[in-house]
mmCIF file of C-alpha atoms in Angstrom:
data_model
loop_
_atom_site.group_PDB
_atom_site.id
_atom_site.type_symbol
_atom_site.label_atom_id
_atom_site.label_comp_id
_atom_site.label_asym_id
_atom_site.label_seq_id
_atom_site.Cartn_x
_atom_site.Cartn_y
_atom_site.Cartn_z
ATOM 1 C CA UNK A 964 51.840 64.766 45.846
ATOM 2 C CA UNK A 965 50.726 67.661 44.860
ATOM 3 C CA UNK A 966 46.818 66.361 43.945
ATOM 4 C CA UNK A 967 46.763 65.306 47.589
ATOM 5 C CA UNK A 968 47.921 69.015 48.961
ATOM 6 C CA UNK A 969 45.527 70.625 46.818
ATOM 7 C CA UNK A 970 42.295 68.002 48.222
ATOM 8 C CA UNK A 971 43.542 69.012 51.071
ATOM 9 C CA UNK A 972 43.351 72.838 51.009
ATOM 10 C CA UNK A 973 39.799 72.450 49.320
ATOM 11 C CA UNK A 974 39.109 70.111 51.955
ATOM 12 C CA UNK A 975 39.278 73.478 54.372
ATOM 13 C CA UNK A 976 37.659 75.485 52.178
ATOM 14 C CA UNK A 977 34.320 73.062 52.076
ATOM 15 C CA UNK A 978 34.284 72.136 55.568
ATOM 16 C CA UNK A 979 30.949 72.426 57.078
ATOM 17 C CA UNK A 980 30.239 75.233 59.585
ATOM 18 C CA UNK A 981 29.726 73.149 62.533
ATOM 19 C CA UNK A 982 33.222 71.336 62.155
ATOM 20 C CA UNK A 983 35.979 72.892 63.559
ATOM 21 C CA UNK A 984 38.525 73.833 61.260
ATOM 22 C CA UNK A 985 40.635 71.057 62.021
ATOM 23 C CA UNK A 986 38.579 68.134 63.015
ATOM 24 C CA UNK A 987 38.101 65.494 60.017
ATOM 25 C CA UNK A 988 35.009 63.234 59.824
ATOM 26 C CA UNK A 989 35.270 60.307 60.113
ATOM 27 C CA UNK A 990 37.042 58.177 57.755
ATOM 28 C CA UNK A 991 38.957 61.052 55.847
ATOM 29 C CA UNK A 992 42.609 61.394 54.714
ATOM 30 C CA UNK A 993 44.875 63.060 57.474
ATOM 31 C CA UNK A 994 45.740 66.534 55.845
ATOM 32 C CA UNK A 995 49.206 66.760 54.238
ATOM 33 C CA UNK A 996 51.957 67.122 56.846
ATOM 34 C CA UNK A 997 53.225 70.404 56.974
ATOM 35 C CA UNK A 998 56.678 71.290 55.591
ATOM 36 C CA UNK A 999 57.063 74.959 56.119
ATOM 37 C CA UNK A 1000 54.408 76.238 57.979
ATOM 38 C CA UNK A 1001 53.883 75.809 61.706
ATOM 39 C CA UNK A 1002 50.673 74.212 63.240
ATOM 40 C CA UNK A 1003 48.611 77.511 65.244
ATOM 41 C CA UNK A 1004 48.493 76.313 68.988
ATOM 42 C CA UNK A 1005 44.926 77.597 68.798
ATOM 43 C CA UNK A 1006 43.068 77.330 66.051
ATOM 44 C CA UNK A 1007 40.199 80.190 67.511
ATOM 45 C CA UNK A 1008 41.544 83.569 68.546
ATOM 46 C CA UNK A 1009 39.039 85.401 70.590
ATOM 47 C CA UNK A 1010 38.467 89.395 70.631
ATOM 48 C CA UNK A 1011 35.919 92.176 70.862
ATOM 49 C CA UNK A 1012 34.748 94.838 68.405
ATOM 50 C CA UNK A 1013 37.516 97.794 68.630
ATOM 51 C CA UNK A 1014 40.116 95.368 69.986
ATOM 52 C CA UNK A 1015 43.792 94.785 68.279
ATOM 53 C CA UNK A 1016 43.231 90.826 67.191
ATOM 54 C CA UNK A 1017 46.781 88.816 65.497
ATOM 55 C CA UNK A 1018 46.402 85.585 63.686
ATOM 56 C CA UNK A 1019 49.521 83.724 63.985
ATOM 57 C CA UNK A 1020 51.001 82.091 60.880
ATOM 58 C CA UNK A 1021 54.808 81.325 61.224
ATOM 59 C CA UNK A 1022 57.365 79.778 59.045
ATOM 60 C CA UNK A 1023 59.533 77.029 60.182
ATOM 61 C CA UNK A 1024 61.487 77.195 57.033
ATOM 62 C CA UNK A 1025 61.969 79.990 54.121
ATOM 63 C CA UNK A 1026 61.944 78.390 50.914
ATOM 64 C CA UNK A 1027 63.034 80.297 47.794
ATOM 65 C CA UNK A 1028 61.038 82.335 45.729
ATOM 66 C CA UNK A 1029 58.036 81.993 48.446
ATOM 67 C CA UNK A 1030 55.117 84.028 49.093
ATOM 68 C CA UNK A 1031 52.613 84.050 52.045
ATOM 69 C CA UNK A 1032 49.002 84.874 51.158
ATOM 70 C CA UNK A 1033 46.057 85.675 54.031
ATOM 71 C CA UNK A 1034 42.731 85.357 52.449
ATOM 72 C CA UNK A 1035 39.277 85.433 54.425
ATOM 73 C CA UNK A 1036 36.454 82.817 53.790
ATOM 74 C CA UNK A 1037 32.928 84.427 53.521
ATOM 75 C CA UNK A 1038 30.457 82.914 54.950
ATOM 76 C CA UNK A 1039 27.535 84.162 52.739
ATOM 77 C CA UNK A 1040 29.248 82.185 49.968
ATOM 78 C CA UNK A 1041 32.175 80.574 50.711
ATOM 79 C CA UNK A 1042 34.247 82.609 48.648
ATOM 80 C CA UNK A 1043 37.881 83.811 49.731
ATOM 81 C CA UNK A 1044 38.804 87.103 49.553
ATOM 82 C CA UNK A 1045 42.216 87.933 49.764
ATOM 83 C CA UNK A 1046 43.427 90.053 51.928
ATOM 84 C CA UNK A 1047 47.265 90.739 51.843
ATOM 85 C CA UNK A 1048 50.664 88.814 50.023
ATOM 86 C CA UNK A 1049 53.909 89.124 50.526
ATOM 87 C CA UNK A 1050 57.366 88.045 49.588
ATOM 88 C CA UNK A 1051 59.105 88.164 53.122
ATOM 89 C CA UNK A 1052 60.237 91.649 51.812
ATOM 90 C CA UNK A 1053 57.420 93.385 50.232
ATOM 91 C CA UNK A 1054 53.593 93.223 51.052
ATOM 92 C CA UNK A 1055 50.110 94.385 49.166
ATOM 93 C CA UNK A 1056 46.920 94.793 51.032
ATOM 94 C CA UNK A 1057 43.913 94.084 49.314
ATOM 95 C CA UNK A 1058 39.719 94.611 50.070
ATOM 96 C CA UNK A 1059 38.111 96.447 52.971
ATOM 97 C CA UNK A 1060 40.420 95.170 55.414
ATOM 98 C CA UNK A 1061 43.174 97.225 53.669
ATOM 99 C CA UNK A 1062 43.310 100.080 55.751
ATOM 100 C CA UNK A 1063 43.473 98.235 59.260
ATOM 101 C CA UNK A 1064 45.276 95.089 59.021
ATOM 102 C CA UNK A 1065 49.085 94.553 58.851
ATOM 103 C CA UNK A 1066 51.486 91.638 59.486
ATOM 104 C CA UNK A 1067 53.639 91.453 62.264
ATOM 105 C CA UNK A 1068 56.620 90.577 61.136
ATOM 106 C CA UNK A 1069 58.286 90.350 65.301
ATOM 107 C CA UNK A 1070 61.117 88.039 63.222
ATOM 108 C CA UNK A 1071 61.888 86.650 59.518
ATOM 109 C CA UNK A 1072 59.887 83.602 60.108
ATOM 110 C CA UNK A 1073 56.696 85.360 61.219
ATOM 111 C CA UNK A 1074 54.027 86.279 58.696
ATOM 112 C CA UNK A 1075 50.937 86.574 61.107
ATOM 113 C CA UNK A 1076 48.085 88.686 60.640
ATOM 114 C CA UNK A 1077 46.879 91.999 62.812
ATOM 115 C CA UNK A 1078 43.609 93.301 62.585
ATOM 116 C CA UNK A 1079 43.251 96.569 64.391
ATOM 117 C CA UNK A 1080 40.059 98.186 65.202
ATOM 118 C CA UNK A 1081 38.193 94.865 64.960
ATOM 119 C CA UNK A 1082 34.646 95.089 63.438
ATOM 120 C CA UNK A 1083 31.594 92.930 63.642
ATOM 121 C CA UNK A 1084 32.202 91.708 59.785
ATOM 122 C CA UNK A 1085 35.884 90.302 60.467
ATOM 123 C CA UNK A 1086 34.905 87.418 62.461
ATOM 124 C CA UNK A 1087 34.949 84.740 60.858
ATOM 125 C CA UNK A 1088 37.478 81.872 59.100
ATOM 126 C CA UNK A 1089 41.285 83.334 57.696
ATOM 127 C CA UNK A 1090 43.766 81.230 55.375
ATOM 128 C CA UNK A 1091 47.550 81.742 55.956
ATOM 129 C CA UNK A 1092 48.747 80.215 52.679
ATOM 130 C CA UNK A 1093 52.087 79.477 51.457
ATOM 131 C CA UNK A 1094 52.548 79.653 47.721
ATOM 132 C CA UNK A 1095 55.586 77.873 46.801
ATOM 133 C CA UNK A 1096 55.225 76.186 43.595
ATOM 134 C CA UNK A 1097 54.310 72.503 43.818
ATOM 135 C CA UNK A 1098 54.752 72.622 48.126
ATOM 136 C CA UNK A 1099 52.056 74.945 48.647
ATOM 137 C CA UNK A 1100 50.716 74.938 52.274
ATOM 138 C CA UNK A 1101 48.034 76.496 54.541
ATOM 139 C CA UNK A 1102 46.756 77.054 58.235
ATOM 140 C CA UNK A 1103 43.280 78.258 58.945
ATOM 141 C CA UNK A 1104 42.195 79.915 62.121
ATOM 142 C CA UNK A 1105 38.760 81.388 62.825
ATOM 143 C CA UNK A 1106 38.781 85.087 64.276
ATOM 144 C CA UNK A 1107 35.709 84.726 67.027
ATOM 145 C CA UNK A 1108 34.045 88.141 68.839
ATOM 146 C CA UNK A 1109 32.391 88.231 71.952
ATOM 147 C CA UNK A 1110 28.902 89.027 71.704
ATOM 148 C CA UNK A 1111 25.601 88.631 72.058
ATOM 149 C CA UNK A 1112 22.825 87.498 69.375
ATOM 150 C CA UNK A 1113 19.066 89.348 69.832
ATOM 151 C CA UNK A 1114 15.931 88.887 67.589
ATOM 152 C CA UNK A 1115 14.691 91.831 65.619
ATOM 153 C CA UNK A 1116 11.469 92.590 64.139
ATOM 154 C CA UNK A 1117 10.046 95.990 62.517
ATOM 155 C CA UNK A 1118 7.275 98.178 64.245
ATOM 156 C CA UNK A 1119 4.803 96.626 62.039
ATOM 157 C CA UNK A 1120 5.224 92.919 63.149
ATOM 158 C CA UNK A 1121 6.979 89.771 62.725
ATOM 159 C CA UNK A 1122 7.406 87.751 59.415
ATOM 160 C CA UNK A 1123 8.166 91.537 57.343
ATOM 161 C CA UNK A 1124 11.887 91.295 56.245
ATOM 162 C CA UNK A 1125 12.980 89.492 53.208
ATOM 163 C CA UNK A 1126 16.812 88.637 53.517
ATOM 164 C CA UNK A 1127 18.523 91.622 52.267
ATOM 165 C CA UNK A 1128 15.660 93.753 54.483
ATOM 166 C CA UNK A 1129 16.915 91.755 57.754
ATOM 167 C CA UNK A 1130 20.715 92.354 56.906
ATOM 168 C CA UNK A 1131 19.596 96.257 56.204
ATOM 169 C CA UNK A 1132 17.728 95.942 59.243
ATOM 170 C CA UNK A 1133 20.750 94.517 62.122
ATOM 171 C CA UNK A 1134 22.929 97.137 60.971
ATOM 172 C CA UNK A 1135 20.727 100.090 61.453
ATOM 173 C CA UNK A 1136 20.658 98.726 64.968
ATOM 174 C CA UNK A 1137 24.728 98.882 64.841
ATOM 175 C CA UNK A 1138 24.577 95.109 65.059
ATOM 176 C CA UNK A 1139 25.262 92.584 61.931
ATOM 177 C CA UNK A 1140 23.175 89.393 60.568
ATOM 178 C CA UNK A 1141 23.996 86.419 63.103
ATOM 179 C CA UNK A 1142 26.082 83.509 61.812
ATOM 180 C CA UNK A 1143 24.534 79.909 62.507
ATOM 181 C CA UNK A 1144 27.675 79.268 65.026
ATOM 182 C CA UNK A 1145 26.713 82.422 66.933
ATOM 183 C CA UNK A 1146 22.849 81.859 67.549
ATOM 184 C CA UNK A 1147 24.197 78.691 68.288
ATOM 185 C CA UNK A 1148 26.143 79.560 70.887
ATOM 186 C CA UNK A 1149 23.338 82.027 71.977
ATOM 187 C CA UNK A 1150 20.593 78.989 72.497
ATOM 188 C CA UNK A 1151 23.446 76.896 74.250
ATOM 189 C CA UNK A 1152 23.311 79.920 76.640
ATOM 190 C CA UNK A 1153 19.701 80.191 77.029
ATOM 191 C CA UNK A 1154 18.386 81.654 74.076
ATOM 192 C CA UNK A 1155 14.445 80.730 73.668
ATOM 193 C CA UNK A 1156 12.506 82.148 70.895
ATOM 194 C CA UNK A 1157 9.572 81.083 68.879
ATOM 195 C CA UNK A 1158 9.824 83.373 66.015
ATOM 196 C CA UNK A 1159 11.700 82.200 62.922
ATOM 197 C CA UNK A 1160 14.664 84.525 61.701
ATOM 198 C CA UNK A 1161 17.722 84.970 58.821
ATOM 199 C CA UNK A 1162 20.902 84.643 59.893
ATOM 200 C CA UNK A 1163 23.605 85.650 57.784
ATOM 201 C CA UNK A 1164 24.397 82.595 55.493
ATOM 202 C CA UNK A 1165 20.438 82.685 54.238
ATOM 203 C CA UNK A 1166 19.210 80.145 55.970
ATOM 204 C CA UNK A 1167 16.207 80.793 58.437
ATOM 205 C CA UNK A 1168 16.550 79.140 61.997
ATOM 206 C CA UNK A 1169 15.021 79.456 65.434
ATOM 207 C CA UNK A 1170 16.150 78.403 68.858
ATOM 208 C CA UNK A 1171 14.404 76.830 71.441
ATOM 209 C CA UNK A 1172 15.126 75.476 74.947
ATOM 210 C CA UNK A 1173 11.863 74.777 76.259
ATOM 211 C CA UNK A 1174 9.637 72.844 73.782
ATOM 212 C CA UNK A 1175 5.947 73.601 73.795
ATOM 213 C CA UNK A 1176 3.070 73.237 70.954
ATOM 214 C CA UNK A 1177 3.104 77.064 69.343
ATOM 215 C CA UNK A 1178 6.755 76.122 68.439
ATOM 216 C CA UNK A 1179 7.074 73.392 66.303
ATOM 217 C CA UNK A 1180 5.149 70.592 69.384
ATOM 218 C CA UNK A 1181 6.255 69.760 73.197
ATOM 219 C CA UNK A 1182 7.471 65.818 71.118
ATOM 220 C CA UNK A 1183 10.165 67.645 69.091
ATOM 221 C CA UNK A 1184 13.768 68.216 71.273
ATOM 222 C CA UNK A 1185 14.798 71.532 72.329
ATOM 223 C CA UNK A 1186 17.656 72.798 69.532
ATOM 224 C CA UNK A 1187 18.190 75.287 67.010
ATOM 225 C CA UNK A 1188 15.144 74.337 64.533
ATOM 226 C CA UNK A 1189 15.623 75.177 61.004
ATOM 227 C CA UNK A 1190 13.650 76.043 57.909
ATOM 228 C CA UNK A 1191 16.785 75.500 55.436
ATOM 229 C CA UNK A 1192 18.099 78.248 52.908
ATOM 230 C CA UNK A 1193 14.631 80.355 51.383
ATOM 231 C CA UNK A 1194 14.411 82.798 48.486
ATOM 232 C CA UNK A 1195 15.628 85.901 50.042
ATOM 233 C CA UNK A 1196 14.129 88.018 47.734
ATOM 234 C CA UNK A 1197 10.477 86.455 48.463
ATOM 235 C CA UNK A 1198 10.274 84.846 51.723
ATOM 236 C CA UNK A 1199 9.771 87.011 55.178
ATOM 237 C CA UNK A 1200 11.026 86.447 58.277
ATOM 238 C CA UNK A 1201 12.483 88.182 61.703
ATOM 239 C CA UNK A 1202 16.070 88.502 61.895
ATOM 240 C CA UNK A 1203 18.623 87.211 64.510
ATOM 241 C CA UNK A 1204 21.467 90.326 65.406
ATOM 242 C CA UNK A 1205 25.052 89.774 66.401
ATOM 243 C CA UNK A 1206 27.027 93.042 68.545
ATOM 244 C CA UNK A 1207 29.776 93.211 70.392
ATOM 245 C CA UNK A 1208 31.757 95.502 72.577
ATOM 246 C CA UNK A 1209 30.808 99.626 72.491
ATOM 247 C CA UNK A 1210 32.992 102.092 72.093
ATOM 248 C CA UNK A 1211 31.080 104.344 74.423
ATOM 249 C CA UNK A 1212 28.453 104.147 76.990
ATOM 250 C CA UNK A 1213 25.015 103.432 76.954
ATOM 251 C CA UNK A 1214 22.816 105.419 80.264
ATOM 252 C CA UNK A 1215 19.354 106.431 80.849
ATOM 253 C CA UNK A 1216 17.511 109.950 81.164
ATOM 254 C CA UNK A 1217 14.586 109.605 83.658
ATOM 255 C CA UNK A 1218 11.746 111.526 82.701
ATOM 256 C CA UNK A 1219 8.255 111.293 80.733
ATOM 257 C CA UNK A 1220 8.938 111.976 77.407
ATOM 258 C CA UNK A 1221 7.531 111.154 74.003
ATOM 259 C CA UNK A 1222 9.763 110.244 71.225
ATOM 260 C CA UNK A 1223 10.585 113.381 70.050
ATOM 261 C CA UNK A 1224 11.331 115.134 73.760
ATOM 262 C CA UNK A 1225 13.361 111.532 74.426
ATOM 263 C CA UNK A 1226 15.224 112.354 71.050
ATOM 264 C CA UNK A 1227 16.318 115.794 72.246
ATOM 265 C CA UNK A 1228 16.888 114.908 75.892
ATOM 266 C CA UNK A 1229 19.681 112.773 74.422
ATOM 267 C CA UNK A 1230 20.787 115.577 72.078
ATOM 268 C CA UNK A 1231 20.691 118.198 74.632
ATOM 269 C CA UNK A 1232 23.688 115.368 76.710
ATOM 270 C CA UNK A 1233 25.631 115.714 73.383
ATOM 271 C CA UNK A 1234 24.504 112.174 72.543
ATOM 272 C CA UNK A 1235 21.928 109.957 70.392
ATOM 273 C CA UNK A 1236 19.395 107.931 71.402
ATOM 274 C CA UNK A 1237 20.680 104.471 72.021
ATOM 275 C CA UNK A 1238 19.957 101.687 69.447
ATOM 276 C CA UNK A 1239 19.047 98.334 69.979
ATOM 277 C CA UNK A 1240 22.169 96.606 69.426
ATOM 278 C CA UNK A 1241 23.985 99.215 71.623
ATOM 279 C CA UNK A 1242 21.547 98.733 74.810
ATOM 280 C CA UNK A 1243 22.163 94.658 74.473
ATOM 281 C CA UNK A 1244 26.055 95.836 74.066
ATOM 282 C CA UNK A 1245 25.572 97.554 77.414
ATOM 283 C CA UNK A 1246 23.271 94.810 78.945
ATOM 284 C CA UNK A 1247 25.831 92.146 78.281
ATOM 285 C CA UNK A 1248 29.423 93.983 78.582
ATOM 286 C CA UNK A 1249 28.393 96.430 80.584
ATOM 287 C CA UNK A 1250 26.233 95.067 83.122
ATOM 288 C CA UNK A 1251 23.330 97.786 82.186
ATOM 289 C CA UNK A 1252 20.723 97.125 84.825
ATOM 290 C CA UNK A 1253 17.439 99.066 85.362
ATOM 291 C CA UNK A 1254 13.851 98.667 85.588
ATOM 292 C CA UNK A 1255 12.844 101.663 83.811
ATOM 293 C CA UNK A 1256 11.338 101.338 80.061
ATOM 294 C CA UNK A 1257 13.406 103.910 77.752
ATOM 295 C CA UNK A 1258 12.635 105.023 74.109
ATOM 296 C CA UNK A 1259 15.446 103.699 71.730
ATOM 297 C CA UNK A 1260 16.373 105.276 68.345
ATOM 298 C CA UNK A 1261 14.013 102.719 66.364
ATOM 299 C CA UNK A 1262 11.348 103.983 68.352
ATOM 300 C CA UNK A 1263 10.967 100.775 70.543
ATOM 301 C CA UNK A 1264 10.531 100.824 74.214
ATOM 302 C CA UNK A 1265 13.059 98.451 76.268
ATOM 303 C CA UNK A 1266 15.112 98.380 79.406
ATOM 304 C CA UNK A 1267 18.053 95.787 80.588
ATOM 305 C CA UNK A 1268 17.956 93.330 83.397
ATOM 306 C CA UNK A 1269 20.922 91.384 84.657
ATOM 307 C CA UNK A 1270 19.758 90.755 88.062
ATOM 308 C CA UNK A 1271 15.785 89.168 87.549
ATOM 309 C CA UNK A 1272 13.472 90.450 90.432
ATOM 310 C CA UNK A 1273 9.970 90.393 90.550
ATOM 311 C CA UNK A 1274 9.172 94.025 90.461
ATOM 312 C CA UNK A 1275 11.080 94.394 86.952
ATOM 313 C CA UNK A 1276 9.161 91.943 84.957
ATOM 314 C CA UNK A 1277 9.192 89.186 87.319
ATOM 315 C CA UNK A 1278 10.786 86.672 84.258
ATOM 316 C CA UNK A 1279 13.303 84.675 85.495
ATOM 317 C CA UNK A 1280 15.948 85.206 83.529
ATOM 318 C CA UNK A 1281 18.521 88.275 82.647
ATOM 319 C CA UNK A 1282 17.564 90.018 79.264
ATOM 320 C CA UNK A 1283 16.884 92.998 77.468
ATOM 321 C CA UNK A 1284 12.736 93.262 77.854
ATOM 322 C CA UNK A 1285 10.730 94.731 75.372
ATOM 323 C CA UNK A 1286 7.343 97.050 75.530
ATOM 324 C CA UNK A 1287 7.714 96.581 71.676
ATOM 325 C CA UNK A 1288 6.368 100.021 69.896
ATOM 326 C CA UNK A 1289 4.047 102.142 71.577
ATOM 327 C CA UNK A 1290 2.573 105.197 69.811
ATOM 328 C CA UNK A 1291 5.272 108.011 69.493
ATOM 329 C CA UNK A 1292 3.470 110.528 71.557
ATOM 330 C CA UNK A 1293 3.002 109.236 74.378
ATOM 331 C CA UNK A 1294 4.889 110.962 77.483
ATOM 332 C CA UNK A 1295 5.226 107.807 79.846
ATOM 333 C CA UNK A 1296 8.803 106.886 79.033
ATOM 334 C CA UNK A 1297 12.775 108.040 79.891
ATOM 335 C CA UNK A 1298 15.106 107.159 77.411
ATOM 336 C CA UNK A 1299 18.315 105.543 76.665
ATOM 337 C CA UNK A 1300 21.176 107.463 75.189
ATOM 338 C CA UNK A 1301 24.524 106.692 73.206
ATOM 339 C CA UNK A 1302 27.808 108.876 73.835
ATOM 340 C CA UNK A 1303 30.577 107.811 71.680
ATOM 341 C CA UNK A 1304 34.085 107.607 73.143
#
């Protein structure tokens, strides 16, 4: 019996990323039946970045001498970090997450999970274990923000970041490395782009809806094409971005400014100049909608559109459009500001 429960609980912890948590392939065991624990109605608990999230785990049962441990699977490796145990009575928090996560605890039986002040690196997959000697048990649930995933390439051109460059690269833009389920998603929602980028897990995708020959040949499908895991230390690429929800505002100062005026035009509003990740925050919570090109912090020029019209780029489609980098000293542009709440 106990062989089988442990299969199992590896069996969640191998799972490829495009299975659910709880769908089998086909012609695998049924997981052990759970004894103490109770089945999560929903496996995927949505949120946004600054939200209070809870991941339910509750007992049906309290055996003796039991303890509950949460543990988070990373997706860069697959490792599990663990994140709090306790007895029912006592409870240790462990890792990052220590200062901002707690469990509930609404009754005896309930040893769910609350994040509070969620950040772009929680998403991802949890484990609600129960350690009980030979009837050891677990859930998993997967944590999932709202957001929106953006491409992102240097001032000097595409195909410069090497893996750990990319990752440096999405969080100065207050943004994080994509996971393959969230450019994904993106391309299910419309996301079309030729350039080949790292995503979080090392691999190297790009996603295209409309095929056509300088991406990969108009035979191939439309999809999310893939080069596989590289060396991240030698190969170059673009990077896909994941952000989510701001925790400010994101507006525009009309004027014709070089960098350094746009820079202090912001300052002079007691803000910062916007960065990337923040004006896609704004474009897609926020509704951020103008036709004016604005200097952002990375020294990029770029303005939002969520209704398309001709006179604002005529594309068809909603987006965050790009002048890419234009020399720092020229006075043609506003520019697009951060204030923090």
């Amino acid at each position: 019996m106990h062989w089988l429960l442990l299969l199992g609980s590896l069996w969640l912890l191998v799972a490829p990323p495009a299975l659910s948590i709880f769908q089998r392939p086909t012609g695998s065991p049924a997981p052990p039946r759970l004894q103490y624990l109770l089945e999560p109605l929903h496996a995927v608990v949505h949120t946004q970045r600054g939200a209070t999230a809870t991941l339910p785990c509750v007992l049906r049962a309290l055996p003796r001498n039991y303890r509950v441990k949460w543990s988070k699977v990373e997706p860069a490796n697959y490792r599990e970090s663990i994140i709090i145990i306790t007895n029912g009575l006592y409870h240790k928090n462990y890792g990052p997450l220590s200062p901002r996560v707690r469990l509930r605890h609404s009754h005896r039986y309930d040893a769910s999970l609350t994040i509070t002040d969620v950040a772009l690196e929680d998403e991802g997959r949890y484990r609600c274990q129960l350690v009980n000697g030979l009837e050891d048990e677990s859930v998993s649930l997967t944590l999932h923000l709202e957001g929106v995933v953006f491409p992102y390439q240097p001032s000097n051109g595409r195909y410069k970041f090497n893996y750990h460059e990319a990752k440096r690269a999405c969080e100065q833009q207050d943004s994080r490395l994509a996971t393959y389920q969230q450019l994904y998603k993106a391309w299910t929602e419309g996301l079309d782009w030729c350039n080949a980028g790292w995503i979080l897990d090392g691999t190297v995708h790009y996603p295209i809806i409309n095929s056509r020959e300088p991406c990969g040949g108009r035979l191939l499908l439309p999809g999310v094409r893939t080069y596989g895991a590289r060396d991240k230390q030698k190969d170059r690429f673009d990077a896909f971005c994941f952000t989510s929800a701001l925790q400010g505002s994101v507006y525009f100062i009309r004027g014709h400014l070089n960098f350094k005026e746009a820079g202090q035009a912001c300052r002079n509003h007691g803000a910062a100049m916007a960065k990337v990740g923040q004006l896609y925050a704004a474009w897609k919570f926020s509704q951020l909608d103008r036709c004016d090109g604005g200097w952002l912090a990375d020294g990029s020029v770029r303005y939002p559109i969520t209704t398309p019209r001709q006179r604002c780029g005529g594309l068809p489609d909603p987006g965050v459009r790009s002048f890419g980098f234009p020399s720092k000293e020229l006075r043609t542009y506003g520019t697009y500001c951060f204030a923090g709440k």
